[in-house]
Short mmCIF file of C-alpha atoms in Angstrom, two decimals:
data_model
loop_
_atom_site.label_atom_id
_atom_site.label_comp_id
_atom_site.label_asym_id
_atom_site.label_seq_id
_atom_site.Cartn_x
_atom_site.Cartn_y
_atom_site.Cartn_z
CA MET A 4 -113.56 -111.32 -64.59
CA ALA A 5 -110.87 -113.92 -64.08
CA PHE A 6 -110.33 -115.34 -67.34
CA THR A 7 -110.26 -118.80 -67.67
CA PRO A 8 -107.49 -120.28 -70.79
CA VAL A 9 -109.78 -122.18 -73.08
CA SER A 10 -108.04 -125.41 -75.71
CA LEU A 11 -109.71 -125.35 -78.73
CA GLN A 12 -110.77 -129.11 -78.34
CA GLU A 13 -112.70 -127.96 -75.16
CA LEU A 14 -114.71 -125.75 -77.47
CA ARG A 15 -115.42 -128.35 -80.20
CA ALA A 16 -116.57 -130.26 -77.71
CA LYS A 17 -118.54 -127.89 -76.41
CA LEU A 18 -120.23 -127.00 -80.17
CA GLY A 19 -119.44 -131.23 -80.39
CA ILE A 20 -117.66 -129.92 -83.63
CA GLU A 21 -115.76 -133.60 -85.20
CA THR A 22 -112.73 -133.77 -86.76
CA ASP A 23 -111.25 -136.01 -88.89
CA ALA A 24 -108.12 -137.96 -88.25
CA ARG A 25 -105.91 -134.76 -89.46
CA GLY A 26 -107.45 -132.49 -88.15
CA TYR A 27 -110.03 -131.29 -90.56
CA ILE A 28 -113.74 -129.92 -91.22
CA ASP A 29 -115.29 -128.43 -93.95
CA CYS A 30 -115.16 -125.01 -93.38
CA PRO A 31 -118.45 -123.29 -91.77
CA PHE A 32 -117.43 -119.96 -93.20
CA CYS A 33 -116.27 -120.99 -97.06
CA LYS A 34 -117.97 -124.42 -97.37
CA GLY A 35 -114.66 -125.15 -98.88
CA LYS A 36 -114.60 -129.74 -97.95
CA LYS A 37 -112.35 -130.64 -95.26
CA LYS A 38 -110.19 -127.10 -95.97
CA LEU A 39 -110.29 -125.51 -91.81
CA HIS A 40 -107.57 -127.29 -90.11
CA PHE A 41 -107.13 -127.25 -86.07
CA SER A 42 -103.64 -127.62 -84.86
CA ASP A 43 -104.02 -128.65 -81.49
CA GLU A 44 -100.30 -128.77 -80.92
CA LYS A 45 -100.32 -125.18 -81.39
CA GLN A 46 -103.71 -124.11 -80.57
CA LYS A 47 -104.57 -122.46 -83.93
CA TRP A 48 -107.10 -122.85 -86.71
CA ASN A 49 -106.37 -122.35 -90.51
CA CYS A 50 -108.54 -122.20 -93.14
CA PHE A 51 -106.53 -123.02 -96.94
CA VAL A 52 -109.69 -121.56 -98.68
CA CYS A 53 -111.08 -118.69 -97.11
CA HIS A 54 -107.73 -117.76 -94.65
CA SER A 55 -109.90 -117.41 -91.41
CA SER A 56 -107.33 -118.13 -88.55
CA GLY A 57 -106.67 -117.84 -85.00
CA GLN A 58 -107.25 -119.16 -81.75
CA THR A 59 -109.97 -120.15 -79.38
CA LEU A 60 -111.53 -116.88 -78.85
CA ALA A 61 -111.47 -116.15 -82.85
CA PHE A 62 -113.27 -119.23 -83.42
CA TYR A 63 -116.05 -118.47 -81.20
CA SER A 64 -115.81 -115.45 -82.35
CA LYS A 65 -116.27 -116.25 -85.60
CA TYR A 66 -118.11 -118.97 -85.38
CA ILE A 67 -120.51 -117.63 -82.35
CA LEU A 68 -120.77 -114.25 -82.62
CA GLY A 69 -120.47 -114.01 -86.65
CA VAL A 70 -117.84 -111.66 -86.48
CA ASP A 71 -113.67 -111.30 -86.62
CA PHE A 72 -111.98 -111.53 -83.54
CA PRO A 73 -111.73 -107.33 -83.80
CA ASP A 74 -108.24 -104.90 -82.69
CA ASP A 75 -110.25 -102.83 -80.39
CA LYS A 76 -108.88 -103.55 -76.57
CA ALA A 77 -112.40 -103.02 -75.21
CA GLU A 78 -114.84 -105.13 -78.01
CA ARG A 79 -112.53 -107.87 -77.14
CA SER A 80 -112.59 -107.44 -73.53
CA LYS A 81 -116.11 -108.25 -74.23
CA ILE A 82 -116.45 -110.64 -76.78
CA SER A 83 -113.74 -113.43 -73.69
CA GLU A 84 -116.70 -112.46 -71.15
CA GLU A 85 -119.55 -113.75 -73.23
CA PHE A 86 -117.53 -116.69 -74.53
CA GLN A 87 -116.72 -117.50 -70.41
CA LYS A 88 -120.28 -116.94 -69.87
CA PHE A 89 -120.57 -119.42 -73.18
CA MET A 90 -118.53 -122.27 -72.21
CA GLY A 91 -119.95 -121.69 -68.32
CA TYR A 92 -117.02 -120.54 -66.05
CA ASP A 93 -118.22 -116.77 -65.09
CA ASN A 94 -119.92 -117.93 -61.89
CA PRO A 95 -116.69 -119.21 -59.47
CA GLN A 96 -118.81 -121.86 -57.98
CA THR A 97 -119.17 -124.21 -61.18
CA PRO A 98 -116.22 -126.26 -61.37
CA ARG A 99 -114.20 -126.64 -64.13
CA PRO A 100 -113.56 -129.60 -65.76
CA LYS A 101 -110.28 -131.09 -65.42
CA ARG A 102 -108.38 -129.84 -68.96
CA ALA A 103 -106.77 -132.70 -70.93
CA PRO A 104 -103.19 -132.22 -71.75
CA ILE A 105 -102.82 -131.08 -75.43
CA PRO A 106 -100.87 -133.55 -77.36
CA THR A 107 -97.74 -132.85 -77.74
CA ARG A 108 -94.48 -133.67 -80.54
CA PRO A 109 -91.50 -132.65 -80.85
CA THR A 110 -90.24 -130.67 -83.89
CA VAL A 111 -88.91 -131.92 -86.63
CA LEU A 112 -87.60 -129.31 -88.90
CA PRO A 113 -86.38 -130.73 -92.83
CA ALA A 114 -83.27 -131.02 -93.66
CA SER A 115 -81.01 -129.23 -96.13
CA ASP A 116 -82.06 -127.69 -99.46
CA SER A 117 -78.90 -130.27 -100.82
CA GLN A 118 -80.37 -133.32 -98.16
CA CYS A 119 -83.90 -132.98 -99.70
CA HIS A 120 -82.61 -132.44 -103.14
CA THR A 121 -80.13 -135.94 -103.69
CA VAL A 122 -82.97 -137.41 -102.36
CA TYR A 123 -86.07 -135.82 -104.29
CA SER A 124 -84.11 -136.78 -107.34
CA ALA A 125 -83.15 -139.87 -106.80
CA MET A 126 -86.78 -140.44 -106.22
CA ALA A 127 -87.44 -138.46 -109.83
CA SER A 128 -84.54 -141.26 -110.81
CA LEU A 129 -86.78 -144.47 -110.18
CA ALA A 130 -88.61 -146.32 -112.50
CA ILE A 131 -91.66 -146.42 -110.63
CA PHE A 132 -91.78 -142.18 -111.06
CA GLN A 133 -92.13 -141.78 -114.49
CA LEU A 134 -94.21 -139.19 -116.31
CA HIS A 135 -96.93 -140.92 -117.29
CA PRO A 136 -98.69 -140.70 -121.30
CA ASP A 137 -101.71 -139.10 -119.70
CA HIS A 138 -100.01 -136.42 -117.60
CA LYS A 139 -97.21 -135.45 -120.77
CA LYS A 140 -100.28 -134.85 -122.72
CA GLU A 141 -101.37 -132.55 -119.86
CA LEU A 142 -98.81 -130.78 -119.77
CA LYS A 143 -98.31 -130.76 -123.39
CA ALA A 144 -101.91 -129.11 -123.63
CA ARG A 145 -100.84 -126.22 -121.70
CA GLY A 146 -98.47 -125.39 -123.82
CA LEU A 147 -95.06 -126.97 -123.17
CA THR A 148 -93.06 -128.89 -125.72
CA GLY A 149 -91.48 -132.15 -124.70
CA GLN A 150 -88.56 -130.73 -124.54
CA MET A 151 -89.75 -128.62 -121.60
CA ILE A 152 -91.12 -131.12 -120.06
CA GLU A 153 -88.26 -133.43 -119.40
CA ARG A 154 -86.00 -130.75 -118.62
CA ASN A 155 -88.35 -129.31 -115.53
CA GLY A 156 -88.31 -133.21 -114.28
CA TYR A 157 -92.23 -133.13 -113.97
CA ARG A 158 -93.10 -137.04 -112.48
CA THR A 159 -95.58 -139.43 -111.83
CA PHE A 160 -97.02 -140.64 -108.37
CA PRO A 161 -97.80 -144.08 -109.81
CA PHE A 162 -101.77 -145.16 -108.85
CA LYS A 163 -100.78 -149.25 -108.69
CA THR A 164 -97.58 -150.26 -108.49
CA ASN A 165 -96.30 -154.29 -108.17
CA ILE A 166 -95.05 -155.04 -104.44
CA PRO A 167 -92.47 -157.57 -103.87
CA PRO A 168 -93.44 -159.84 -101.55
CA HIS A 169 -89.99 -159.15 -99.43
CA ILE A 170 -92.66 -155.13 -98.62
CA VAL A 171 -94.91 -157.48 -97.83
CA SER A 172 -93.70 -159.51 -95.28
CA LEU A 173 -92.29 -155.61 -94.20
CA TYR A 174 -95.27 -154.20 -93.33
CA ASN A 175 -97.33 -157.73 -92.30
CA SER A 176 -93.97 -157.21 -89.79
CA VAL A 177 -95.21 -154.08 -87.59
CA ASP A 178 -97.31 -153.94 -84.74
CA PRO A 179 -100.67 -155.48 -85.24
CA ALA A 180 -102.12 -152.83 -83.43
CA LEU A 181 -100.78 -150.08 -85.98
CA ARG A 182 -101.72 -151.73 -88.86
CA ALA A 183 -105.68 -152.90 -87.49
CA SER A 184 -107.33 -149.98 -88.42
CA HIS A 185 -106.23 -150.11 -92.09
CA ASN A 186 -108.47 -151.35 -95.27
CA ALA A 187 -106.91 -153.44 -98.13
CA LYS A 188 -106.79 -149.98 -99.81
CA GLN A 189 -105.11 -148.39 -97.19
CA ALA A 190 -102.66 -151.48 -96.79
CA ASP A 191 -101.68 -151.20 -100.09
CA HIS A 192 -100.67 -147.45 -100.05
CA ILE A 193 -98.70 -148.15 -96.93
CA GLN A 194 -96.78 -150.73 -98.55
CA MET A 195 -96.42 -148.69 -102.03
CA GLY A 196 -94.75 -146.11 -99.52
CA LEU A 197 -92.82 -148.37 -97.71
CA LEU A 198 -91.59 -149.87 -100.91
CA VAL A 199 -90.40 -145.95 -102.13
CA ALA A 200 -88.65 -146.13 -98.79
CA HIS A 201 -86.71 -149.27 -99.18
CA LEU A 202 -85.41 -148.72 -102.69
CA LEU A 203 -84.05 -144.49 -101.24
CA MET A 204 -82.37 -146.20 -98.39
CA GLU A 205 -80.70 -149.39 -100.75
CA LYS A 206 -78.92 -146.54 -102.64
CA GLY A 207 -78.01 -145.17 -99.65
CA HIS A 208 -80.31 -142.21 -98.47
CA THR A 209 -81.22 -140.84 -95.27
CA LEU A 210 -84.53 -140.18 -94.77
CA ASN A 211 -84.99 -137.90 -92.24
CA GLY A 212 -85.81 -134.63 -92.10
CA ILE A 213 -87.31 -135.30 -95.85
CA PRO A 214 -90.53 -133.55 -96.26
CA GLY A 215 -93.38 -136.48 -97.16
CA PHE A 216 -91.69 -139.69 -94.80
CA TYR A 217 -92.44 -140.94 -91.73
CA ARG A 218 -92.05 -143.47 -89.88
CA PHE A 219 -94.25 -146.72 -89.65
CA GLY A 220 -93.54 -149.03 -86.79
CA SER A 221 -89.62 -148.79 -86.98
CA HIS A 222 -89.94 -148.37 -90.52
CA TRP A 223 -89.25 -145.59 -93.22
CA CYS A 224 -92.83 -144.66 -95.36
CA LEU A 225 -93.39 -142.66 -97.98
CA ARG A 226 -97.03 -140.61 -97.68
CA TYR A 227 -98.93 -142.15 -100.65
CA PHE A 228 -100.20 -139.58 -103.19
CA PRO A 229 -101.23 -139.80 -106.75
CA GLY A 230 -100.88 -137.29 -109.28
CA LEU A 231 -98.63 -135.61 -111.23
CA MET A 232 -95.44 -134.73 -109.93
CA ILE A 233 -94.88 -130.87 -109.85
CA PRO A 234 -90.99 -130.16 -108.64
CA THR A 235 -90.83 -127.30 -106.32
CA ARG A 236 -87.39 -125.51 -107.38
CA ASN A 237 -84.80 -123.00 -104.65
CA ILE A 238 -83.04 -119.97 -106.79
CA HIS A 239 -80.59 -122.32 -107.21
CA GLY A 240 -82.71 -124.91 -108.76
CA GLN A 241 -82.55 -127.83 -106.97
CA ILE A 242 -85.94 -129.51 -105.92
CA ILE A 243 -86.66 -128.95 -102.75
CA ARG A 244 -90.53 -130.24 -102.54
CA TRP A 245 -92.72 -131.90 -104.20
CA GLN A 246 -96.43 -130.77 -105.58
CA ILE A 247 -99.35 -133.50 -106.53
CA ARG A 248 -101.81 -132.06 -109.00
CA ARG A 249 -104.14 -134.77 -108.00
CA SER A 250 -106.90 -136.42 -110.35
CA LYS A 251 -108.91 -136.98 -107.37
CA GLY A 252 -109.36 -135.42 -103.99
CA ASN A 253 -109.69 -132.13 -102.17
CA PRO A 254 -107.80 -129.79 -102.45
CA LYS A 255 -106.50 -130.35 -106.10
CA TYR A 256 -103.06 -129.17 -105.62
CA LEU A 257 -100.92 -130.11 -102.13
CA THR A 258 -97.66 -130.57 -101.23
CA LEU A 259 -96.46 -134.06 -100.13
CA SER A 260 -95.80 -134.42 -96.58
CA CYS A 261 -97.33 -135.83 -93.62
CA SER A 262 -96.50 -133.61 -90.61
CA GLU A 263 -98.76 -135.14 -88.12
CA LEU A 264 -97.42 -138.47 -88.68
CA PRO A 265 -94.49 -139.90 -86.43
CA GLY A 266 -90.96 -138.97 -87.81
CA ALA A 267 -92.71 -136.17 -90.05
CA VAL A 268 -90.89 -133.25 -90.48
CA THR A 269 -93.48 -130.64 -88.84
CA ASP A 270 -92.68 -127.15 -90.13
CA ASP A 271 -91.42 -125.38 -92.95
CA ILE A 272 -93.35 -127.65 -95.33
CA SER A 273 -93.76 -125.00 -97.57
CA ARG A 274 -91.73 -123.17 -100.20
CA CYS A 275 -91.61 -120.61 -102.65
CA HIS A 276 -90.71 -121.49 -106.15
CA PHE A 277 -88.35 -120.89 -108.92
CA PRO A 278 -88.91 -121.32 -112.45
CA LEU A 279 -85.44 -123.56 -113.78
CA ARG A 280 -85.79 -120.43 -117.13
CA ASN A 281 -85.69 -118.02 -115.04
CA ALA A 282 -83.46 -115.16 -116.28
CA PRO A 283 -81.07 -114.30 -113.14
CA LEU A 284 -81.98 -112.16 -110.42
CA SER A 285 -80.88 -108.59 -110.84
CA LYS A 286 -81.70 -105.00 -110.99
CA GLU A 287 -82.87 -105.48 -114.44
CA SER A 288 -84.98 -108.52 -114.40
CA ARG A 289 -88.52 -108.62 -114.13
CA LEU A 290 -89.64 -109.67 -111.05
CA ILE A 291 -93.00 -111.70 -111.26
CA PHE A 292 -95.25 -113.33 -108.70
CA THR A 293 -97.95 -116.05 -108.70
CA GLU A 294 -99.83 -119.01 -107.72
CA GLY A 295 -99.17 -122.11 -108.07
CA PRO A 296 -94.90 -123.90 -109.73
CA LEU A 297 -96.82 -125.54 -112.41
CA LYS A 298 -98.48 -121.80 -113.47
CA SER A 299 -95.33 -120.15 -113.36
CA ASP A 300 -93.27 -123.21 -115.47
CA VAL A 301 -95.82 -122.43 -118.21
CA ALA A 302 -95.77 -118.41 -118.19
CA ILE A 303 -91.86 -118.36 -118.14
CA ALA A 304 -91.96 -121.05 -120.60
CA LEU A 305 -94.60 -118.68 -123.20
CA SER A 306 -93.04 -115.25 -121.99
CA GLY A 307 -90.81 -113.60 -124.71
CA ASP A 308 -88.67 -111.11 -122.62
CA PRO A 309 -86.53 -112.35 -120.00
CA CYS A 310 -87.88 -112.57 -116.54
CA THR A 311 -87.67 -114.06 -112.90
CA TYR A 312 -91.15 -116.13 -111.48
CA VAL A 313 -91.03 -116.90 -108.17
CA ALA A 314 -94.70 -118.78 -107.08
CA ILE A 315 -96.14 -119.70 -103.90
CA PRO A 316 -98.01 -122.39 -103.48
CA GLY A 317 -101.27 -121.19 -102.37
CA VAL A 318 -102.72 -116.97 -102.52
CA GLY A 319 -103.32 -117.26 -98.37
CA MET A 320 -98.82 -118.31 -97.83
CA TYR A 321 -97.74 -114.29 -98.72
CA GLU A 322 -94.82 -114.76 -95.76
CA LEU A 323 -93.23 -117.44 -97.98
CA LEU A 324 -92.60 -114.31 -100.95
CA MET A 325 -91.71 -112.21 -97.34
CA SER A 326 -88.92 -114.29 -96.60
CA HIS A 327 -87.22 -113.54 -99.86
CA CYS A 328 -87.52 -109.66 -99.45
CA GLU A 329 -84.11 -109.34 -98.54
CA MET A 330 -82.80 -111.48 -101.40
CA PHE A 331 -84.59 -109.19 -103.71
CA LYS A 332 -83.41 -105.95 -102.06
CA GLN A 333 -80.08 -107.19 -102.40
CA ALA A 334 -80.00 -108.17 -105.93
CA GLY A 335 -81.29 -103.95 -106.53
CA ILE A 336 -84.10 -104.88 -107.25
CA THR A 337 -87.49 -102.18 -106.48
CA GLU A 338 -90.54 -103.27 -108.07
CA ILE A 339 -92.32 -107.11 -108.72
CA TYR A 340 -95.02 -107.45 -110.34
CA ASN A 341 -98.31 -109.36 -108.89
CA ALA A 342 -99.58 -111.98 -111.33
CA LEU A 343 -102.02 -113.14 -109.45
CA ASP A 344 -105.04 -115.33 -111.22
CA MET A 345 -107.84 -112.67 -112.40
CA ASP A 346 -110.74 -113.35 -110.30
CA ARG A 347 -108.28 -111.31 -107.61
CA LEU A 348 -110.20 -108.70 -109.03
CA THR A 349 -113.73 -110.68 -108.23
CA ASN A 350 -113.40 -113.37 -105.35
CA PRO A 351 -113.49 -111.99 -102.53
CA ASN A 352 -111.09 -114.29 -100.72
CA VAL A 353 -108.25 -113.75 -103.52
CA ARG A 354 -108.67 -110.44 -103.41
CA ASP A 355 -107.81 -111.02 -99.66
CA GLY A 356 -104.19 -112.46 -100.22
CA SER A 357 -103.87 -110.20 -102.33
CA ASN A 358 -104.21 -107.36 -100.76
CA LYS A 359 -102.01 -108.80 -98.14
CA LEU A 360 -99.08 -109.40 -100.68
CA VAL A 361 -99.12 -106.05 -101.55
CA ALA A 362 -99.37 -104.24 -98.20
CA GLU A 363 -96.47 -106.26 -96.52
CA PHE A 364 -94.23 -105.90 -100.46
CA THR A 365 -94.82 -101.81 -99.54
CA LYS A 366 -94.09 -101.94 -95.85
CA ARG A 367 -90.45 -103.51 -96.98
CA GLY A 368 -89.86 -100.57 -99.22
CA LEU A 369 -91.29 -102.54 -102.87
CA THR A 370 -93.55 -101.50 -105.48
CA VAL A 371 -95.71 -103.83 -106.27
CA ILE A 372 -97.32 -103.52 -109.16
CA PRO A 373 -100.13 -104.89 -110.51
CA MET A 374 -100.28 -106.97 -114.13
CA TYR A 375 -103.77 -107.28 -115.78
CA TRP A 376 -105.41 -109.49 -119.23
CA ALA A 377 -107.73 -110.39 -120.89
CA GLU A 378 -109.45 -106.55 -121.15
CA GLU A 379 -112.07 -107.89 -123.63
CA HIS A 380 -113.32 -110.73 -120.28
CA ALA A 381 -112.63 -107.83 -117.91
CA GLN A 382 -115.68 -105.46 -120.04
CA ARG A 383 -118.25 -108.21 -119.54
CA MET A 384 -117.36 -108.84 -115.95
CA LEU A 385 -117.81 -105.23 -115.37
CA MET A 386 -121.00 -104.76 -117.24
CA SER A 387 -122.26 -108.01 -115.02
CA TYR A 388 -121.53 -106.44 -111.79
CA GLN A 389 -122.80 -103.21 -112.41
CA GLY A 390 -126.00 -104.80 -113.20
CA ILE A 391 -126.09 -107.05 -109.81
CA ALA A 392 -125.29 -103.51 -108.49
CA TYR A 393 -127.65 -101.83 -110.18
CA ALA A 394 -130.26 -104.24 -109.31
CA ARG A 395 -129.97 -104.28 -105.69
CA GLY A 396 -128.98 -100.24 -105.18
CA ILE A 397 -125.78 -100.75 -103.86
CA LYS A 398 -123.51 -97.62 -104.89
CA ILE A 399 -120.54 -97.76 -106.42
CA PRO A 400 -117.97 -94.73 -105.40
CA PRO A 401 -117.33 -92.26 -107.50
CA HIS A 402 -114.25 -92.53 -110.12
CA HIS A 403 -112.81 -91.30 -113.14
CA TYR A 404 -114.67 -92.46 -116.38
CA GLN A 405 -111.09 -92.82 -117.71
CA LEU A 406 -110.48 -95.38 -115.10
CA PRO A 407 -108.92 -98.55 -116.82
CA VAL A 408 -111.99 -101.15 -116.89
CA TYR A 409 -109.30 -103.49 -114.59
CA GLU A 410 -110.01 -100.84 -111.55
CA LYS A 411 -113.22 -99.96 -112.53
CA LEU A 412 -113.82 -103.84 -111.81
CA ASP A 413 -111.91 -103.90 -108.57
CA LEU A 414 -114.51 -101.54 -107.31
CA VAL A 415 -117.54 -102.44 -108.20
CA ALA A 416 -117.02 -105.81 -106.84
CA ASP A 417 -115.24 -104.84 -103.46
CA ALA A 418 -118.56 -102.46 -103.03
CA LEU A 419 -121.22 -105.59 -103.79
CA ASN A 420 -119.16 -107.42 -101.11
CA ARG A 421 -119.16 -105.19 -98.46
CA ALA A 422 -122.68 -105.38 -99.31
CA GLY A 423 -122.61 -109.28 -98.93
CA ILE A 424 -122.99 -109.90 -101.80
CA ASN A 425 -120.93 -111.98 -103.51
CA PRO A 426 -121.71 -112.89 -107.34
CA GLY A 427 -119.90 -115.97 -107.32
CA LYS A 428 -121.51 -118.13 -105.16
CA ALA A 429 -125.41 -116.59 -106.36
CA SER A 430 -125.21 -119.62 -108.97
CA ALA A 431 -123.45 -122.65 -109.93
CA ASP A 432 -122.98 -120.84 -113.50
CA PHE A 433 -122.01 -117.99 -112.43
CA GLN A 434 -117.58 -117.62 -112.39
CA TYR A 435 -115.33 -114.92 -111.24
CA TRP A 436 -112.94 -115.67 -114.19
CA GLU A 437 -113.26 -117.68 -117.54
CA SER A 438 -110.50 -120.32 -117.16
CA ASP A 439 -108.95 -119.89 -120.52
CA THR A 440 -107.59 -116.23 -118.90
CA LYS A 441 -107.61 -116.44 -115.08
CA GLY A 442 -104.06 -117.38 -114.81
CA ILE A 443 -101.30 -115.54 -116.58
CA ASP A 444 -100.79 -119.28 -117.74
CA ASP A 445 -103.79 -119.97 -119.10
CA TYR A 446 -104.17 -115.89 -121.19
CA LEU A 447 -100.81 -116.64 -122.52
CA HIS A 448 -101.58 -120.04 -123.82
CA SER A 449 -104.71 -119.10 -124.88
CA MET A 450 -103.18 -115.93 -127.53
CA LEU A 451 -100.96 -118.40 -128.95
CA ILE A 452 -103.45 -120.59 -130.04
CA ARG A 453 -105.06 -118.28 -131.00
CA GLN A 454 -101.93 -116.92 -133.33
CA GLU A 455 -102.13 -120.97 -134.22
CA TYR A 456 -98.75 -121.08 -133.10
CA HIS A 457 -96.96 -118.16 -135.30
CA PRO A 458 -93.50 -118.12 -135.91
CA THR A 459 -93.51 -114.65 -134.70
CA ALA A 460 -97.04 -115.14 -132.37
CA ARG A 461 -95.10 -115.40 -129.18
CA LYS A 462 -92.68 -112.66 -129.26
CA THR A 463 -95.41 -109.94 -131.05
CA HIS A 464 -97.76 -111.05 -128.25
CA ILE A 465 -95.34 -110.79 -125.55
CA ARG A 466 -94.11 -107.47 -126.76
CA ASP A 467 -97.98 -106.58 -127.25
CA TYR A 468 -99.43 -107.80 -123.48
CA TYR A 469 -96.45 -105.73 -122.08
CA ALA A 470 -97.03 -102.20 -124.07
CA GLN A 471 -100.52 -102.83 -122.38
CA LEU A 472 -98.98 -103.02 -119.15
CA LYS A 473 -97.68 -100.02 -119.27
CA GLU A 474 -99.80 -98.11 -120.45
CA ILE A 475 -102.42 -98.68 -118.10
CA ASN A 476 -99.75 -98.46 -115.14
CA GLU A 477 -99.11 -95.38 -116.43
#
């Protein structure tokens, strides 16, 4: 049977799925609010929580049939035939609807790292972006000192500021049809973005190719995302992106961008982060990867031993780390430490991302060493998961009784997951991991608090921590 190509738009129309203006819907697979995105230009879809992704057939397979699109050629062919019948294209006499042309926009790549750093540094120097006292208090609560906060360059994207009359006039000069869909709040946000762009251009900066800026009519404008601004830096310490930690909204962390808007950067937006306090990249340095620029900033600040951190924006963005593999290998690095959050043992979505990272690094000749912490909590989690498995009659794979508790927990959680049981969603009160020790930064900070910031606490704890890690891995 001849296969009739079907676009994502046609499939969504058949299923009655409507997206928001940016192409997002609530993920039907993990229930994440506004987490699944359809790119009609690329004809791809992706969920930023459960990392489900693919093209039209893959969405049909997972949404209608409840299975991932298989690798087996015969199975793919079978699903393709079912899909044609579902769409009504299996009968040659059935008239084909006229397909709407897929909208295309020119690809806009980001400017060089040096250009981005110049603009973003100038933006950080503007008075309206000074760090809010509440944000400074939150950063100190994570274990950072005032000196560290200043050095790392955190800023606040203001929630409200006075807009001068000439910016209001600039907004009003734009085509009324373009302004027609804006309510008063949205108009204020755009005027804020126009103000920032205007101030930067007054200083002689070019905004073309800078993620986060777009064309509003004939004027440059900054996308409005109020919250804590966290610099994403390259290995040379240049600010190449901004990540925003929002107090409201979902997702909580996002990279400053606006790829769907006119004139904005469309590709290569997310990047890896290298904290300023990193040890030089060499075969002697301990290279550690984790998730989130702020997390890595805090972890490196609280670590006593010399090490080099690299952070990805999200656990599903493992390709970003792969792009640095050759640089790591050229520096003589053969091992890389996995310091993703500890819920990678219990949360199926984080586990999948972690496993993909390990597999990709292994393919490229690098050995991944898992970092573990919070043994007491891991033991409590293990007992809880074992109780669920026993009550449901789920068999746990045979293993040596001296296997570290973390490995045991991973085995039990995997067995439950394979049986279709997700303890993390069984109860609103159940967590995949306690918040005080989930991340490497949370754990190091909690240990320092328990030591009451004794002058030797940091060095002693870090030495014991790495000794425990070495013992577990041996």
